[in-house]
PDB file of C-alpha atoms in Angstrom:
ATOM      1  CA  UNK K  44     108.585 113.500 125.199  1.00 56.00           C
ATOM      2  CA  UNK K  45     108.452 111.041 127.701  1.00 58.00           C
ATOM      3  CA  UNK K  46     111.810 109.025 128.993  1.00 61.00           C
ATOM      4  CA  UNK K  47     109.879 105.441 127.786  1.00 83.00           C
ATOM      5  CA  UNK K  48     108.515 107.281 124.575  1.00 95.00           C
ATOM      6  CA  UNK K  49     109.802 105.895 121.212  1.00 97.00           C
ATOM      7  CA  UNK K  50     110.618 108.903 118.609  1.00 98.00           C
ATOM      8  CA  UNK K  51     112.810 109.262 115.954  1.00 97.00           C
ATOM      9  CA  UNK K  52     115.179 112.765 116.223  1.00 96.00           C
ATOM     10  CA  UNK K  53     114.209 116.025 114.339  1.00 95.00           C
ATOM     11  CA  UNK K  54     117.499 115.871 112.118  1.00 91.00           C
ATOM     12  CA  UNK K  55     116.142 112.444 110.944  1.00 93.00           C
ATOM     13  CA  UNK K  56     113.091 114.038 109.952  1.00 96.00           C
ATOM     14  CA  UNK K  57     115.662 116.383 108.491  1.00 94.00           C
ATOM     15  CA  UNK K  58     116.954 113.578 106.350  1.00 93.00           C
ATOM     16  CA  UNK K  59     113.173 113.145 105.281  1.00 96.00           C
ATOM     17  CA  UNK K  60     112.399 116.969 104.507  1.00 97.00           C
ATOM     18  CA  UNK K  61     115.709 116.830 101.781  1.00 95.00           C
ATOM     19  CA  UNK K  62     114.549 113.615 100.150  1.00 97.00           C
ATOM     20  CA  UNK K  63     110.841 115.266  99.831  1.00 98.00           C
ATOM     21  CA  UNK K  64     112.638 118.181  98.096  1.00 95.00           C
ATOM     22  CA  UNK K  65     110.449 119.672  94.573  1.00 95.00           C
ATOM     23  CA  UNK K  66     107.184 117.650  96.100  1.00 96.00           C
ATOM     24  CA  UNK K  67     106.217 119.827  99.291  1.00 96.00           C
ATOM     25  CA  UNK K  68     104.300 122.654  98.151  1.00 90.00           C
ATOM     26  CA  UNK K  69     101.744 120.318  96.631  1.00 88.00           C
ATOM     27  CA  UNK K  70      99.562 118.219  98.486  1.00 96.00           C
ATOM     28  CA  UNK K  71     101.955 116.713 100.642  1.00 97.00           C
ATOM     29  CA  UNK K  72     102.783 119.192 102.866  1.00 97.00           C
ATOM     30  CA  UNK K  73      98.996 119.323 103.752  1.00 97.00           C
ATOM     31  CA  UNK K  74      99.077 115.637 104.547  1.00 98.00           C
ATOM     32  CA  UNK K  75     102.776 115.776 106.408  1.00 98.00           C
ATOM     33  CA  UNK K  76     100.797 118.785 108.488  1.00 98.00           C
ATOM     34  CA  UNK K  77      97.963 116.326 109.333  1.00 98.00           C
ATOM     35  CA  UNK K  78     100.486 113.453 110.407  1.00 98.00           C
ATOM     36  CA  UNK K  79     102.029 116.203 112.779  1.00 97.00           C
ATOM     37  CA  UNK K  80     105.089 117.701 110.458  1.00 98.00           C
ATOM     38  CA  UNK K  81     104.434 121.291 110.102  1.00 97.00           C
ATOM     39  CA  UNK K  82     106.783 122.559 107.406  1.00 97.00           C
ATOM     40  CA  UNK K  83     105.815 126.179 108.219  1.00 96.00           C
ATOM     41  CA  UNK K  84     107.327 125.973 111.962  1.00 97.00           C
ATOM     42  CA  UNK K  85     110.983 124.764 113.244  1.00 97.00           C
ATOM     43  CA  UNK K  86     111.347 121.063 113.351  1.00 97.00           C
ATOM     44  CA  UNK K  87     110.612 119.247 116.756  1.00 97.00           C
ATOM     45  CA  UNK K  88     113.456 117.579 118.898  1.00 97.00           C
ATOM     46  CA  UNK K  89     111.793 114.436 118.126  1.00 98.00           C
ATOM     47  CA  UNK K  90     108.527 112.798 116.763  1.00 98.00           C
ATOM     48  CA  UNK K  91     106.729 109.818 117.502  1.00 98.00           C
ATOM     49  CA  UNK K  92     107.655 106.700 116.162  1.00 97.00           C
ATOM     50  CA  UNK K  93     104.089 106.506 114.544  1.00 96.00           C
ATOM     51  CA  UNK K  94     104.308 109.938 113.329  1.00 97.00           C
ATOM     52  CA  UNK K  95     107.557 109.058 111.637  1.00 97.00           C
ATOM     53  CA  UNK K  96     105.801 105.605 110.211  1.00 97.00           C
ATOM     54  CA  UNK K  97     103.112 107.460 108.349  1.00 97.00           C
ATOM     55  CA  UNK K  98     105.418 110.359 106.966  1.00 98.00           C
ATOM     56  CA  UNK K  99     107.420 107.668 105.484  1.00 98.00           C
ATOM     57  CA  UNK K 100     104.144 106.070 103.951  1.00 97.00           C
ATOM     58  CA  UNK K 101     103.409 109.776 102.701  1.00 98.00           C
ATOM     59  CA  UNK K 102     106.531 110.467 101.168  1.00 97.00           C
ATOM     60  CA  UNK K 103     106.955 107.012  99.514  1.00 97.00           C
ATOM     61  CA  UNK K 104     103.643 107.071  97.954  1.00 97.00           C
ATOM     62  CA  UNK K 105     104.398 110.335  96.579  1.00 97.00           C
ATOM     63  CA  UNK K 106     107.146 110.043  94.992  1.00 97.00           C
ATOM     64  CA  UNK K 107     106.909 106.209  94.075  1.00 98.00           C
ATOM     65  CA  UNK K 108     103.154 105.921  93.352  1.00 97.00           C
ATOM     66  CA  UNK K 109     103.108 103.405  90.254  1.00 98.00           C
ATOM     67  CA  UNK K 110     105.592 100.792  92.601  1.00 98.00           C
ATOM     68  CA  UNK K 111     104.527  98.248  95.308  1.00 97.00           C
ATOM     69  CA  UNK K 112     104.969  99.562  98.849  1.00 96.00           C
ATOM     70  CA  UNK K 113     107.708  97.322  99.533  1.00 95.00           C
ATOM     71  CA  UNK K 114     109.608  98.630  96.518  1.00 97.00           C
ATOM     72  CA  UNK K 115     108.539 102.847  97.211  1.00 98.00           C
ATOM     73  CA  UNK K 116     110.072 102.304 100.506  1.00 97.00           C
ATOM     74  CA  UNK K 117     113.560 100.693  99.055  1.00 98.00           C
ATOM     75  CA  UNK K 118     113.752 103.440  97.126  1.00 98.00           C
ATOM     76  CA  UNK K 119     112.582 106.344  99.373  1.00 98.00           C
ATOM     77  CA  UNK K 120     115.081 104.818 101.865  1.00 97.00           C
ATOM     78  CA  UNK K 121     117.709 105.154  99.004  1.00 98.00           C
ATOM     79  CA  UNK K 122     116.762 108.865  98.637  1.00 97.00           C
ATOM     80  CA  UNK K 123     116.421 109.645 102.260  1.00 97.00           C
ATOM     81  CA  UNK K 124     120.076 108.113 102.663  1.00 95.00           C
ATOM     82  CA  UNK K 125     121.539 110.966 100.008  1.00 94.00           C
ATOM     83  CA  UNK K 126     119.794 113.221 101.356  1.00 93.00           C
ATOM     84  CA  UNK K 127     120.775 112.549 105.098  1.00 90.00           C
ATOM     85  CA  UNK K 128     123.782 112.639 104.091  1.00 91.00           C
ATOM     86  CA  UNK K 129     123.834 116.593 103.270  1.00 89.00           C
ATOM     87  CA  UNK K 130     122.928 117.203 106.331  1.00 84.00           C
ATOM     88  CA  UNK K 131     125.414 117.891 109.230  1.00 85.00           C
ATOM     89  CA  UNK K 132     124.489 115.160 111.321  1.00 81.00           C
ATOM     90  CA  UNK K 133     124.791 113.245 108.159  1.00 83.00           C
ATOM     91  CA  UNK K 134     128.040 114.472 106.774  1.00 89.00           C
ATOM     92  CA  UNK K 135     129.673 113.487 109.847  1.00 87.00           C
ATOM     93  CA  UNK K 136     128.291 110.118 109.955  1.00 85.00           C
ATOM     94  CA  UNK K 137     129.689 109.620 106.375  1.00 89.00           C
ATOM     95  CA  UNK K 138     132.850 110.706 106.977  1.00 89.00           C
ATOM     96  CA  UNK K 139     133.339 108.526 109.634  1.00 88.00           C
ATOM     97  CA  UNK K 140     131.760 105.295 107.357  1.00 88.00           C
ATOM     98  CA  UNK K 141     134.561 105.727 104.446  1.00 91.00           C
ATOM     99  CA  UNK K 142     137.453 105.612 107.149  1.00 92.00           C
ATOM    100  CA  UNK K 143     135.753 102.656 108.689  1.00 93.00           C
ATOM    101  CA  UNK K 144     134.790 100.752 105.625  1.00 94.00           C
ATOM    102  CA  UNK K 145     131.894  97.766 105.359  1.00 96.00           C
ATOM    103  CA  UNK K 146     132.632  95.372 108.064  1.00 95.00           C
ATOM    104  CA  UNK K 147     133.004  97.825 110.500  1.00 94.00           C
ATOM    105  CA  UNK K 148     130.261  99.552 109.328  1.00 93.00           C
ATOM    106  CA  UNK K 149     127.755  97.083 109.698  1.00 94.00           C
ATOM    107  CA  UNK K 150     129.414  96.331 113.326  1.00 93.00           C
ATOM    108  CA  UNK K 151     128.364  99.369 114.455  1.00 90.00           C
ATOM    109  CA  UNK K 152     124.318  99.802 112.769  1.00 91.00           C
ATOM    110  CA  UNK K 153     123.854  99.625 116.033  1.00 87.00           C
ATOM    111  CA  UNK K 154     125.644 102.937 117.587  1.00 86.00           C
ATOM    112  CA  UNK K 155     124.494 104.451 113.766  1.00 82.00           C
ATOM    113  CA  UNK K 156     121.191 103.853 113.846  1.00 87.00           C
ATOM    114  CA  UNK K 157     120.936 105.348 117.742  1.00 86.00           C
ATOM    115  CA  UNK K 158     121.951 108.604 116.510  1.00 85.00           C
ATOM    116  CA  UNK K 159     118.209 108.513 114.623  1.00 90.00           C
ATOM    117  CA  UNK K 160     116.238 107.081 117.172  1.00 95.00           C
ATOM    118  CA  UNK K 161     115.586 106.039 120.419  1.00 96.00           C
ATOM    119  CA  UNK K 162     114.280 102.913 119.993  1.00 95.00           C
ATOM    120  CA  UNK K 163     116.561 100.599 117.227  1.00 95.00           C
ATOM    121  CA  UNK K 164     118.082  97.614 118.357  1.00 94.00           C
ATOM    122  CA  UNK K 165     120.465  95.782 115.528  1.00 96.00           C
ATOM    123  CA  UNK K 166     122.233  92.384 116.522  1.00 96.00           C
ATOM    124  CA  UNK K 167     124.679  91.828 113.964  1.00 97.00           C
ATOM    125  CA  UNK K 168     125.963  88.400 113.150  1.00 97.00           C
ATOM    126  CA  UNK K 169     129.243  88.237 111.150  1.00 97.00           C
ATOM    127  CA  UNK K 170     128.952  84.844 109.183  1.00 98.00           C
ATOM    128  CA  UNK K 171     132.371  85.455 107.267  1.00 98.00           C
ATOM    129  CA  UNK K 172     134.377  88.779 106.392  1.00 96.00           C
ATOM    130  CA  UNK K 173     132.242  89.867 103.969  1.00 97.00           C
ATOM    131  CA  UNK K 174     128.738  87.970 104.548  1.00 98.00           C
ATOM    132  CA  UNK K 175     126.480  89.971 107.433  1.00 98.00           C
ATOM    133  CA  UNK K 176     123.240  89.085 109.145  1.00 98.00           C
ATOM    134  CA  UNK K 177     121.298  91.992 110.723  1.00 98.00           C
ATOM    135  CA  UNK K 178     118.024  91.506 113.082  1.00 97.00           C
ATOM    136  CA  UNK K 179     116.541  94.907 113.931  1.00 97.00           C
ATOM    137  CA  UNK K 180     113.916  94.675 116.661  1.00 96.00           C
ATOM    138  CA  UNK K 181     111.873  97.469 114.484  1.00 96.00           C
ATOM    139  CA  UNK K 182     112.157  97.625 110.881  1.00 94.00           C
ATOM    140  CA  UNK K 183     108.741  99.216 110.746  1.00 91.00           C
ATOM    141  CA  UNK K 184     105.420  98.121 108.603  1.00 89.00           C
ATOM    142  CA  UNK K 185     108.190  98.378 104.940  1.00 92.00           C
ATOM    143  CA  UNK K 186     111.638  96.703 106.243  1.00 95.00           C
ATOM    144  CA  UNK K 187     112.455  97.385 102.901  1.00 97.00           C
ATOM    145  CA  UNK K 188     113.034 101.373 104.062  1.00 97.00           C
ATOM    146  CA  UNK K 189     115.841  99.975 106.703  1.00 96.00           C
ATOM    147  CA  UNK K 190     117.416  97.632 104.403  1.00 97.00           C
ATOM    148  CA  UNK K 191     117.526 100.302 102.285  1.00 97.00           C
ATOM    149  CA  UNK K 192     119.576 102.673 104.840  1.00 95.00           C
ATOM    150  CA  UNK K 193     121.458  99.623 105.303  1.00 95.00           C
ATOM    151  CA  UNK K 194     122.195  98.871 102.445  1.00 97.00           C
ATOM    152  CA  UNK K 195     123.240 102.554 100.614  1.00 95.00           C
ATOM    153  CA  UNK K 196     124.606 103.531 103.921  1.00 92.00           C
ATOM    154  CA  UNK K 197     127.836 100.409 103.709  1.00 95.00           C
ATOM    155  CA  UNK K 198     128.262 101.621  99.560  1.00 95.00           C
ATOM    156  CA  UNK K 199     129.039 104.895 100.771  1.00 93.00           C
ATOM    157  CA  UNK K 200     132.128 102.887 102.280  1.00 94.00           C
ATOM    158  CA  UNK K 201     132.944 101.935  98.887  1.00 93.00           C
ATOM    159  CA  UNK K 202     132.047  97.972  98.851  1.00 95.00           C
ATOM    160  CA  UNK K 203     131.429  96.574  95.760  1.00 96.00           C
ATOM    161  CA  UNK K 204     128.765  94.318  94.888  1.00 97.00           C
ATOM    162  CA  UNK K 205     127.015  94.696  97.672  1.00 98.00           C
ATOM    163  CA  UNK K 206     123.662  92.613  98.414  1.00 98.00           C
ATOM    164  CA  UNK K 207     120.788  93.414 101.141  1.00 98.00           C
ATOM    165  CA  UNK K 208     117.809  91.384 101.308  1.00 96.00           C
ATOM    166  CA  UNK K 209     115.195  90.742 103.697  1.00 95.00           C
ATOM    167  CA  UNK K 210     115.516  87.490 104.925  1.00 96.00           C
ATOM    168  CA  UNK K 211     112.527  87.043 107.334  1.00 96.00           C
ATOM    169  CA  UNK K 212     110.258  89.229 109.316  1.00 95.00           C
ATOM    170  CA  UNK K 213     108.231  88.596 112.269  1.00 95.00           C
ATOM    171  CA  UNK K 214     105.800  91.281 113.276  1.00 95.00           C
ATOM    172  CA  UNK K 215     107.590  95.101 113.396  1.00 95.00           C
ATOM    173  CA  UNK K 216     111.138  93.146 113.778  1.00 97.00           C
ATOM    174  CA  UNK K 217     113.178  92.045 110.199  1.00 97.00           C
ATOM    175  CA  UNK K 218     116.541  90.208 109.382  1.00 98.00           C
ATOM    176  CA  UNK K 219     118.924  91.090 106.772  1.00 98.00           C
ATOM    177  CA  UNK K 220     121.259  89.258 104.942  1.00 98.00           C
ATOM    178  CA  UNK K 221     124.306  91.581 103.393  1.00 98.00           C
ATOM    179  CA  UNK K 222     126.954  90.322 101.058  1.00 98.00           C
ATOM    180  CA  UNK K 223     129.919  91.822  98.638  1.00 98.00           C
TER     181      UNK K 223
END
């Protein structure tokens, strides 16, 4: 890996690997193989952001294949945010979200989101105490996936009535709108 090389870390690939859980001995693990995710060996330090890209494509067309894109990465993001979440880097990230709680939680996507890749950038806009805007400089080819981890990540702080949506996209980058 090179210093200016954007990856995303092994344990978020971790993340991945639980949420794929009771679908990788059929044909996906052959195609996670081709895209460079050997299930067979121990997982890198990091992957390539385009690596990452296309196992998320793989995994959300497998297990969503009758939905839209936009709607199989909502809900793979969903699933990959449970499942990151029994991992250890993940059980320590939602311990520290319930003591937190929402507005602090969105503060710091940011600092959150660093801990799974090298290359995330969130400004967040407060707009009133419980009404967030988030621009993420990379929200991928299915923003939909980030709002997702977004969006499940703040429940976990026990908000109610929480709202994500994408508000606008330009390119790779996306903005958010969050509400309870």
């Amino acid at each position: 890996m090179s210093p200016q090389e954007e990856v995303v870390f092994g344990h978020t690939v971790e993340g991945l690997i639980v949420a794929l859980q009771g679908h990788l001995e059929g044909p996906l693990r052959a195609k996670l193989k081709a895209v460079g995710l050997d299930l067979d060996r121990k997982l890198e330090p990091a992957y390539p952001k385009a690596q990452w890209y296309q196992m998320l494509a793989l995994g959300s067309e497998t297990l969503f294949p009758e939905l839209p894109a936009s709607r199989a990465h909502w809900h793979l993001g969903e699933r990959f945010i449970s499942a990151y979440f029994s991992t250890n880097m993940g059980r320590a990230l939602q311990g520290v979200l319930k003591l937190v709680g929402p507005a602090r939680t969105l503060e710091r996507t940011t600092r959150n989101m660093a801990s799974g890749s090298n290359y995330i950038q969130v400004d967040v806009e407060r707009l009133a105490p419980s009404d967030y805007r988030l621009k993420v400089n990379d929200a991928g080819t299915h923003p939909e996936f980030f709002g997702a981890l977004c969006h499940f990540g703040t429940l976990t702080t026990g908000v109610k009535n929480l709202t994500t949506v994408v508000e606008s996209r330009e390119g790779i980058s996306a903005t958010y709108r969050m509400r309870w």
